[in-house]
């Protein structure tokens, strides 16, 4: 008797307690993501702490005395051991205290709050564009061999064009030459913000939308050629019914995976697009803080990006379990 068959016949009350479904769910959705964020935050904190450069010299300038520099290092806690410094930062972050910016001399949370709203709006607009364009073009390419070469060529071009190149082209054509959109800034009111963020959202979404298009096209084309789909067509079943019940339903899992990972990467992609359009968001703040060696801000923004990615991938994993019952059963 094989190991699999013998394990399948073990009554649930005699199985190992760590294989309990509730414990597995808690580990997957809570313990695993929290441990990932903590580990990533410690690595980021340690890397930034060991990076060459003295933030005290950045603050006081090159002409400060040694006693003034030493007093500032003690004040900032830079003389403490690395684990102790990380523990102080972590306990403060759990209470909403992300430290004080070395450049702006303000709490990091106060710097992030207004900029985070701008970045979230940019990411939300980009996500909508990515999902709409990627799913529609991918669906057309996957179901229609006639349009597939054209869609594949466009998606390949979209992946090949970097975001900053797309931003430069969009600014030159639609903002400078045609004057349809503003050249930069995030706007003031809600409608004005949407208008200002249209070109940045398009620039940010081009490469990601092309990636989702290719994955969607491949998944739908594979399901469209399956035996049960061909059998249904041979029996005269409606094409729309076959597409909804068999093709789209079975292709939903890889499409969901590609879309979720793409949306999770938008926050990191904003680091490239925001400076190009002069948007004062989280991405621009990260670039400025890296240049100024403002370690508290860099640490907070980096951990924020990692946290968003972990949360999205955790929700993605839960969605995969809902779509495919075999994953819930551990097959």
mmCIF file of C-alpha atoms in Angstrom:
data_model
loop_
_atom_site.group_PDB
_atom_site.id
_atom_site.type_symbol
_atom_site.label_atom_id
_atom_site.label_comp_id
_atom_site.label_asym_id
_atom_site.label_seq_id
_atom_site.Cartn_x
_atom_site.Cartn_y
_atom_site.Cartn_z
ATOM 1 C CA UNK A 1 0.000 0.000 0.000
ATOM 2 C CA UNK A 2 1.363 3.446 -0.911
ATOM 3 C CA UNK A 3 2.013 6.201 1.590
ATOM 4 C CA UNK A 4 -0.669 8.405 0.033
ATOM 5 C CA UNK A 5 -3.393 5.786 0.180
ATOM 6 C CA UNK A 6 -2.554 4.799 3.732
ATOM 7 C CA UNK A 7 -2.577 8.442 4.864
ATOM 8 C CA UNK A 8 -5.916 9.008 3.168
ATOM 9 C CA UNK A 9 -7.490 6.239 5.246
ATOM 10 C CA UNK A 10 -6.422 7.674 8.609
ATOM 11 C CA UNK A 11 -9.395 9.038 10.547
ATOM 12 C CA UNK A 12 -9.260 12.839 11.037
ATOM 13 C CA UNK A 13 -8.969 12.510 14.830
ATOM 14 C CA UNK A 14 -5.823 10.370 14.438
ATOM 15 C CA UNK A 15 -4.028 12.649 12.013
ATOM 16 C CA UNK A 16 -1.217 14.962 13.052
ATOM 17 C CA UNK A 17 -2.595 18.080 14.809
ATOM 18 C CA UNK A 18 -0.488 20.433 12.678
ATOM 19 C CA UNK A 19 -2.425 19.279 9.595
ATOM 20 C CA UNK A 20 -5.717 20.568 10.975
ATOM 21 C CA UNK A 21 -7.456 22.802 8.369
ATOM 22 C CA UNK A 22 -8.030 25.645 10.845
ATOM 23 C CA UNK A 23 -4.381 25.658 11.914
ATOM 24 C CA UNK A 24 -3.280 25.559 8.287
ATOM 25 C CA UNK A 25 -5.545 28.523 7.503
ATOM 26 C CA UNK A 26 -4.157 30.547 10.415
ATOM 27 C CA UNK A 27 -0.590 29.734 9.389
ATOM 28 C CA UNK A 28 -1.198 30.665 5.761
ATOM 29 C CA UNK A 29 -3.223 33.828 6.275
ATOM 30 C CA UNK A 30 -1.795 35.235 9.529
ATOM 31 C CA UNK A 31 1.447 33.737 10.813
ATOM 32 C CA UNK A 32 3.156 33.405 7.435
ATOM 33 C CA UNK A 33 2.479 36.971 6.227
ATOM 34 C CA UNK A 34 3.357 38.511 9.596
ATOM 35 C CA UNK A 35 6.621 36.556 9.741
ATOM 36 C CA UNK A 36 7.424 37.620 6.185
ATOM 37 C CA UNK A 37 6.877 41.305 6.953
ATOM 38 C CA UNK A 38 8.930 41.095 10.152
ATOM 39 C CA UNK A 39 11.790 39.307 8.422
ATOM 40 C CA UNK A 40 11.768 41.708 5.491
ATOM 41 C CA UNK A 41 11.642 44.736 7.799
ATOM 42 C CA UNK A 42 14.654 43.495 9.767
ATOM 43 C CA UNK A 43 16.645 42.845 6.584
ATOM 44 C CA UNK A 44 15.783 46.300 5.221
ATOM 45 C CA UNK A 45 16.620 47.952 8.535
ATOM 46 C CA UNK A 46 19.948 46.131 8.761
ATOM 47 C CA UNK A 47 20.920 46.860 5.141
ATOM 48 C CA UNK A 48 20.151 50.566 5.534
ATOM 49 C CA UNK A 49 22.019 50.695 8.855
ATOM 50 C CA UNK A 50 25.113 49.118 7.271
ATOM 51 C CA UNK A 51 24.969 51.264 4.128
ATOM 52 C CA UNK A 52 28.033 53.515 3.739
ATOM 53 C CA UNK A 53 27.393 57.109 4.689
ATOM 54 C CA UNK A 54 26.811 58.975 7.918
ATOM 55 C CA UNK A 55 23.363 60.546 8.403
ATOM 56 C CA UNK A 56 24.837 62.765 11.138
ATOM 57 C CA UNK A 57 27.185 64.360 8.610
ATOM 58 C CA UNK A 58 24.184 64.849 6.328
ATOM 59 C CA UNK A 59 22.346 66.631 9.133
ATOM 60 C CA UNK A 60 25.101 68.793 10.638
ATOM 61 C CA UNK A 61 27.210 69.390 7.574
ATOM 62 C CA UNK A 62 30.960 68.905 7.044
ATOM 63 C CA UNK A 63 32.032 71.681 9.429
ATOM 64 C CA UNK A 64 30.418 70.317 12.600
ATOM 65 C CA UNK A 65 32.664 69.489 15.528
ATOM 66 C CA UNK A 66 33.312 65.952 16.707
ATOM 67 C CA UNK A 67 31.507 66.596 19.990
ATOM 68 C CA UNK A 68 28.411 67.837 18.168
ATOM 69 C CA UNK A 69 28.421 64.799 15.900
ATOM 70 C CA UNK A 70 28.812 62.440 18.852
ATOM 71 C CA UNK A 71 25.955 64.131 20.717
ATOM 72 C CA UNK A 72 23.720 63.830 17.665
ATOM 73 C CA UNK A 73 24.573 60.148 17.267
ATOM 74 C CA UNK A 74 23.626 59.518 20.889
ATOM 75 C CA UNK A 75 20.416 61.505 20.450
ATOM 76 C CA UNK A 76 19.433 59.479 17.388
ATOM 77 C CA UNK A 77 20.418 56.181 19.027
ATOM 78 C CA UNK A 78 22.946 55.361 16.314
ATOM 79 C CA UNK A 79 25.437 54.086 18.895
ATOM 80 C CA UNK A 80 23.069 51.377 20.122
ATOM 81 C CA UNK A 81 23.488 47.787 18.863
ATOM 82 C CA UNK A 82 21.576 46.947 15.691
ATOM 83 C CA UNK A 83 19.058 44.537 17.340
ATOM 84 C CA UNK A 84 18.244 47.141 19.997
ATOM 85 C CA UNK A 85 17.760 49.853 17.375
ATOM 86 C CA UNK A 86 15.484 47.586 15.358
ATOM 87 C CA UNK A 87 13.455 46.692 18.438
ATOM 88 C CA UNK A 88 12.915 50.365 19.265
ATOM 89 C CA UNK A 89 11.873 51.049 15.681
ATOM 90 C CA UNK A 90 9.524 48.052 15.562
ATOM 91 C CA UNK A 91 7.763 48.832 18.850
ATOM 92 C CA UNK A 92 7.361 52.428 17.754
ATOM 93 C CA UNK A 93 6.018 51.398 14.331
ATOM 94 C CA UNK A 94 3.411 49.154 15.954
ATOM 95 C CA UNK A 95 2.144 52.240 17.804
ATOM 96 C CA UNK A 96 2.176 54.419 14.677
ATOM 97 C CA UNK A 97 5.531 56.057 15.360
ATOM 98 C CA UNK A 98 7.763 55.528 12.314
ATOM 99 C CA UNK A 99 10.477 57.846 13.569
ATOM 100 C CA UNK A 100 11.462 61.370 12.569
ATOM 101 C CA UNK A 101 12.738 62.361 9.154
ATOM 102 C CA UNK A 102 16.349 63.488 9.210
ATOM 103 C CA UNK A 103 15.744 65.845 6.270
ATOM 104 C CA UNK A 104 12.294 67.297 6.907
ATOM 105 C CA UNK A 105 12.579 67.178 10.732
ATOM 106 C CA UNK A 106 8.963 65.922 10.859
ATOM 107 C CA UNK A 107 7.406 62.631 11.944
ATOM 108 C CA UNK A 108 7.571 60.132 9.103
ATOM 109 C CA UNK A 109 3.882 59.291 9.516
ATOM 110 C CA UNK A 110 2.987 62.962 8.891
ATOM 111 C CA UNK A 111 5.075 62.915 5.717
ATOM 112 C CA UNK A 112 3.505 59.717 4.435
ATOM 113 C CA UNK A 113 -0.174 60.472 5.111
ATOM 114 C CA UNK A 114 -0.882 63.056 2.348
ATOM 115 C CA UNK A 115 1.479 61.430 -0.130
ATOM 116 C CA UNK A 116 0.005 57.987 0.451
ATOM 117 C CA UNK A 117 -3.446 59.148 -0.702
ATOM 118 C CA UNK A 118 -1.961 60.414 -3.964
ATOM 119 C CA UNK A 119 -0.067 57.177 -4.578
ATOM 120 C CA UNK A 120 -3.099 55.036 -3.756
ATOM 121 C CA UNK A 121 -5.226 56.991 -6.221
ATOM 122 C CA UNK A 122 -2.551 56.564 -8.900
ATOM 123 C CA UNK A 123 -2.279 52.836 -8.146
ATOM 124 C CA UNK A 124 -6.072 52.444 -8.192
ATOM 125 C CA UNK A 125 -6.418 54.132 -11.575
ATOM 126 C CA UNK A 126 -3.567 52.055 -12.979
ATOM 127 C CA UNK A 127 -5.077 48.829 -11.629
ATOM 128 C CA UNK A 128 -8.393 49.568 -13.347
ATOM 129 C CA UNK A 129 -6.639 50.267 -16.651
ATOM 130 C CA UNK A 130 -4.541 47.114 -16.334
ATOM 131 C CA UNK A 131 -7.456 44.815 -15.571
ATOM 132 C CA UNK A 132 -9.773 46.277 -18.208
ATOM 133 C CA UNK A 133 -7.199 46.377 -21.007
ATOM 134 C CA UNK A 134 -5.476 43.119 -20.044
ATOM 135 C CA UNK A 135 -8.634 41.036 -19.693
ATOM 136 C CA UNK A 136 -10.331 42.420 -22.813
ATOM 137 C CA UNK A 137 -7.304 42.168 -25.089
ATOM 138 C CA UNK A 138 -6.303 38.818 -23.608
ATOM 139 C CA UNK A 139 -9.820 37.475 -24.077
ATOM 140 C CA UNK A 140 -9.922 38.623 -27.705
ATOM 141 C CA UNK A 141 -6.496 37.136 -28.410
ATOM 142 C CA UNK A 142 -7.257 33.849 -26.662
ATOM 143 C CA UNK A 143 -10.561 33.223 -28.429
ATOM 144 C CA UNK A 144 -9.799 34.680 -31.864
ATOM 145 C CA UNK A 145 -6.721 33.387 -33.737
ATOM 146 C CA UNK A 146 -7.362 36.124 -36.284
ATOM 147 C CA UNK A 147 -6.549 38.906 -33.831
ATOM 148 C CA UNK A 148 -3.909 37.014 -31.870
ATOM 149 C CA UNK A 149 -0.821 38.128 -33.876
ATOM 150 C CA UNK A 150 -1.776 41.797 -33.575
ATOM 151 C CA UNK A 151 -2.502 41.582 -29.837
ATOM 152 C CA UNK A 152 0.718 39.642 -29.221
ATOM 153 C CA UNK A 153 2.710 42.265 -31.111
ATOM 154 C CA UNK A 154 1.145 45.106 -29.120
ATOM 155 C CA UNK A 155 1.648 43.329 -25.798
ATOM 156 C CA UNK A 156 5.254 42.521 -26.665
ATOM 157 C CA UNK A 157 5.847 46.188 -27.480
ATOM 158 C CA UNK A 158 4.200 47.231 -24.208
ATOM 159 C CA UNK A 159 6.441 44.953 -22.164
ATOM 160 C CA UNK A 160 9.552 46.177 -23.978
ATOM 161 C CA UNK A 161 8.884 49.875 -23.267
ATOM 162 C CA UNK A 162 10.076 50.914 -19.768
ATOM 163 C CA UNK A 163 7.746 53.037 -17.658
ATOM 164 C CA UNK A 164 10.003 56.115 -17.703
ATOM 165 C CA UNK A 165 10.238 55.962 -21.500
ATOM 166 C CA UNK A 166 6.462 55.708 -21.768
ATOM 167 C CA UNK A 167 6.147 58.659 -19.381
ATOM 168 C CA UNK A 168 8.491 60.777 -21.520
ATOM 169 C CA UNK A 169 6.584 59.933 -24.706
ATOM 170 C CA UNK A 170 3.191 60.628 -23.148
ATOM 171 C CA UNK A 171 4.337 63.972 -21.749
ATOM 172 C CA UNK A 172 5.832 65.030 -25.072
ATOM 173 C CA UNK A 173 2.817 64.040 -27.180
ATOM 174 C CA UNK A 174 -0.282 64.597 -25.061
ATOM 175 C CA UNK A 175 0.908 67.262 -22.607
ATOM 176 C CA UNK A 176 3.409 69.422 -24.532
ATOM 177 C CA UNK A 177 2.409 69.094 -28.200
ATOM 178 C CA UNK A 178 -1.351 68.556 -27.949
ATOM 179 C CA UNK A 179 -1.909 70.218 -24.573
ATOM 180 C CA UNK A 180 -4.660 67.788 -23.610
ATOM 181 C CA UNK A 181 -3.244 66.984 -20.167
ATOM 182 C CA UNK A 182 -1.114 68.851 -17.604
ATOM 183 C CA UNK A 183 2.607 68.238 -17.717
ATOM 184 C CA UNK A 184 2.964 67.415 -14.017
ATOM 185 C CA UNK A 185 1.657 67.669 -10.510
ATOM 186 C CA UNK A 186 -1.144 65.811 -8.761
ATOM 187 C CA UNK A 187 -3.884 68.456 -8.835
ATOM 188 C CA UNK A 188 -5.971 69.805 -5.961
ATOM 189 C CA UNK A 189 -9.588 68.543 -6.006
ATOM 190 C CA UNK A 190 -10.791 65.014 -6.708
ATOM 191 C CA UNK A 191 -11.719 65.613 -10.364
ATOM 192 C CA UNK A 192 -8.569 67.662 -10.923
ATOM 193 C CA UNK A 193 -6.486 64.881 -9.356
ATOM 194 C CA UNK A 194 -8.028 62.334 -11.727
ATOM 195 C CA UNK A 195 -7.202 64.613 -14.666
ATOM 196 C CA UNK A 196 -3.598 65.132 -13.530
ATOM 197 C CA UNK A 197 -3.042 61.435 -12.797
ATOM 198 C CA UNK A 198 -4.420 60.133 -16.113
ATOM 199 C CA UNK A 199 -1.123 60.204 -18.017
ATOM 200 C CA UNK A 200 0.885 58.827 -15.048
ATOM 201 C CA UNK A 201 -1.629 55.991 -14.676
ATOM 202 C CA UNK A 202 -1.347 55.146 -18.370
ATOM 203 C CA UNK A 203 2.456 55.216 -18.221
ATOM 204 C CA UNK A 204 2.465 52.995 -15.134
ATOM 205 C CA UNK A 205 -0.054 50.515 -16.538
ATOM 206 C CA UNK A 206 1.303 49.911 -20.053
ATOM 207 C CA UNK A 207 3.877 47.253 -19.195
ATOM 208 C CA UNK A 208 1.713 45.560 -16.565
ATOM 209 C CA UNK A 209 -1.336 45.506 -18.865
ATOM 210 C CA UNK A 210 0.747 43.891 -21.614
ATOM 211 C CA UNK A 211 1.871 41.205 -19.156
ATOM 212 C CA UNK A 212 -1.707 40.477 -18.043
ATOM 213 C CA UNK A 213 -2.777 40.402 -21.708
ATOM 214 C CA UNK A 214 -0.231 37.722 -22.580
ATOM 215 C CA UNK A 215 -1.060 35.583 -19.538
ATOM 216 C CA UNK A 216 -4.800 35.898 -20.152
ATOM 217 C CA UNK A 217 -4.436 35.062 -23.827
ATOM 218 C CA UNK A 218 -2.329 31.978 -23.111
ATOM 219 C CA UNK A 219 -4.682 30.707 -20.383
ATOM 220 C CA UNK A 220 -7.838 31.171 -22.477
ATOM 221 C CA UNK A 221 -6.248 29.715 -25.621
ATOM 222 C CA UNK A 222 -5.158 26.626 -23.674
ATOM 223 C CA UNK A 223 -8.627 26.074 -22.234
ATOM 224 C CA UNK A 224 -10.272 26.742 -25.610
ATOM 225 C CA UNK A 225 -8.377 23.808 -27.078
ATOM 226 C CA UNK A 226 -9.290 21.387 -24.288
ATOM 227 C CA UNK A 227 -11.107 18.176 -25.182
ATOM 228 C CA UNK A 228 -14.291 18.911 -23.228
ATOM 229 C CA UNK A 229 -14.579 22.336 -24.907
ATOM 230 C CA UNK A 230 -14.228 20.826 -28.369
ATOM 231 C CA UNK A 231 -16.781 18.182 -27.426
ATOM 232 C CA UNK A 232 -19.246 20.846 -26.304
ATOM 233 C CA UNK A 233 -18.842 22.715 -29.545
ATOM 234 C CA UNK A 234 -19.350 19.512 -31.490
ATOM 235 C CA UNK A 235 -22.619 18.947 -29.662
ATOM 236 C CA UNK A 236 -23.840 22.371 -30.714
ATOM 237 C CA UNK A 237 -23.737 24.081 -27.327
ATOM 238 C CA UNK A 238 -23.801 27.907 -27.426
ATOM 239 C CA UNK A 239 -20.341 29.433 -27.654
ATOM 240 C CA UNK A 240 -21.120 32.046 -25.004
ATOM 241 C CA UNK A 241 -22.210 29.342 -22.560
ATOM 242 C CA UNK A 242 -19.072 27.277 -23.246
ATOM 243 C CA UNK A 243 -16.896 30.349 -22.761
ATOM 244 C CA UNK A 244 -18.455 31.258 -19.413
ATOM 245 C CA UNK A 245 -18.828 27.789 -17.906
ATOM 246 C CA UNK A 246 -15.691 26.055 -19.151
ATOM 247 C CA UNK A 247 -13.097 28.327 -20.737
ATOM 248 C CA UNK A 248 -13.264 31.385 -18.482
ATOM 249 C CA UNK A 249 -13.943 29.426 -15.318
ATOM 250 C CA UNK A 250 -10.937 27.138 -15.748
ATOM 251 C CA UNK A 251 -8.671 29.953 -16.927
ATOM 252 C CA UNK A 252 -9.627 32.188 -13.990
ATOM 253 C CA UNK A 253 -6.929 30.817 -11.676
ATOM 254 C CA UNK A 254 -3.835 31.805 -13.725
ATOM 255 C CA UNK A 255 -5.539 35.067 -14.722
ATOM 256 C CA UNK A 256 -6.195 35.900 -11.062
ATOM 257 C CA UNK A 257 -2.598 35.080 -10.170
ATOM 258 C CA UNK A 258 -1.153 37.298 -12.898
ATOM 259 C CA UNK A 259 -3.538 40.172 -12.135
ATOM 260 C CA UNK A 260 -2.918 40.023 -8.385
ATOM 261 C CA UNK A 261 0.863 40.007 -8.677
ATOM 262 C CA UNK A 262 0.671 42.853 -11.167
ATOM 263 C CA UNK A 263 -1.450 45.034 -8.886
ATOM 264 C CA UNK A 264 0.901 44.255 -5.991
ATOM 265 C CA UNK A 265 3.841 45.576 -7.996
ATOM 266 C CA UNK A 266 2.203 48.910 -8.822
ATOM 267 C CA UNK A 267 3.307 50.567 -5.578
ATOM 268 C CA UNK A 268 6.934 49.795 -6.416
ATOM 269 C CA UNK A 269 6.373 50.934 -10.008
ATOM 270 C CA UNK A 270 5.191 54.332 -8.790
ATOM 271 C CA UNK A 271 8.778 55.026 -7.720
ATOM 272 C CA UNK A 272 9.674 55.409 -11.407
ATOM 273 C CA UNK A 273 6.569 57.206 -12.678
ATOM 274 C CA UNK A 274 5.955 59.780 -9.936
ATOM 275 C CA UNK A 275 9.264 61.662 -10.318
ATOM 276 C CA UNK A 276 8.812 61.785 -14.096
ATOM 277 C CA UNK A 277 5.500 63.655 -13.719
ATOM 278 C CA UNK A 278 6.501 65.697 -10.680
ATOM 279 C CA UNK A 279 3.969 63.963 -8.438
ATOM 280 C CA UNK A 280 4.644 64.374 -4.746
ATOM 281 C CA UNK A 281 3.747 60.826 -3.751
ATOM 282 C CA UNK A 282 5.338 58.003 -1.829
ATOM 283 C CA UNK A 283 7.552 57.046 -4.774
ATOM 284 C CA UNK A 284 8.996 60.551 -5.141
ATOM 285 C CA UNK A 285 9.499 60.738 -1.381
ATOM 286 C CA UNK A 286 11.470 57.488 -1.481
ATOM 287 C CA UNK A 287 13.755 58.752 -4.251
ATOM 288 C CA UNK A 288 14.445 62.011 -2.417
ATOM 289 C CA UNK A 289 15.043 60.211 0.870
ATOM 290 C CA UNK A 290 17.511 57.764 -0.669
ATOM 291 C CA UNK A 291 19.482 60.646 -2.152
ATOM 292 C CA UNK A 292 19.494 62.467 1.199
ATOM 293 C CA UNK A 293 20.263 59.294 3.202
ATOM 294 C CA UNK A 294 17.092 59.863 5.212
ATOM 295 C CA UNK A 295 17.044 56.342 6.648
ATOM 296 C CA UNK A 296 13.831 56.592 8.734
ATOM 297 C CA UNK A 297 11.821 57.582 5.663
ATOM 298 C CA UNK A 298 13.490 54.993 3.415
ATOM 299 C CA UNK A 299 12.847 52.261 5.986
ATOM 300 C CA UNK A 300 9.184 53.216 6.432
ATOM 301 C CA UNK A 301 8.431 53.423 2.690
ATOM 302 C CA UNK A 302 10.287 50.175 1.917
ATOM 303 C CA UNK A 303 8.453 48.279 4.657
ATOM 304 C CA UNK A 304 5.177 49.780 3.409
ATOM 305 C CA UNK A 305 5.830 48.461 -0.115
ATOM 306 C CA UNK A 306 6.688 45.000 1.254
ATOM 307 C CA UNK A 307 3.571 44.999 3.444
ATOM 308 C CA UNK A 308 1.309 45.884 0.513
ATOM 309 C CA UNK A 309 2.842 43.117 -1.573
ATOM 310 C CA UNK A 310 2.441 40.538 1.222
ATOM 311 C CA UNK A 311 -1.184 41.540 1.891
ATOM 312 C CA UNK A 312 -2.112 41.351 -1.796
ATOM 313 C CA UNK A 313 -0.436 37.968 -2.273
ATOM 314 C CA UNK A 314 -2.186 36.645 0.850
ATOM 315 C CA UNK A 315 -5.559 37.750 -0.512
ATOM 316 C CA UNK A 316 -4.560 36.233 -3.839
ATOM 317 C CA UNK A 317 -3.839 32.915 -2.159
ATOM 318 C CA UNK A 318 -7.249 33.018 -0.471
ATOM 319 C CA UNK A 319 -8.904 33.737 -3.807
ATOM 320 C CA UNK A 320 -7.109 30.799 -5.407
ATOM 321 C CA UNK A 321 -8.432 28.510 -2.669
ATOM 322 C CA UNK A 322 -11.966 29.713 -3.353
ATOM 323 C CA UNK A 323 -11.661 29.164 -7.099
ATOM 324 C CA UNK A 324 -10.006 25.744 -6.898
ATOM 325 C CA UNK A 325 -11.374 23.371 -4.206
ATOM 326 C CA UNK A 326 -8.417 21.049 -4.766
ATOM 327 C CA UNK A 327 -6.139 23.630 -3.151
ATOM 328 C CA UNK A 328 -8.322 23.701 -0.029
ATOM 329 C CA UNK A 329 -8.054 19.918 0.238
ATOM 330 C CA UNK A 330 -4.273 20.024 -0.161
ATOM 331 C CA UNK A 331 -4.194 17.906 -3.289
#
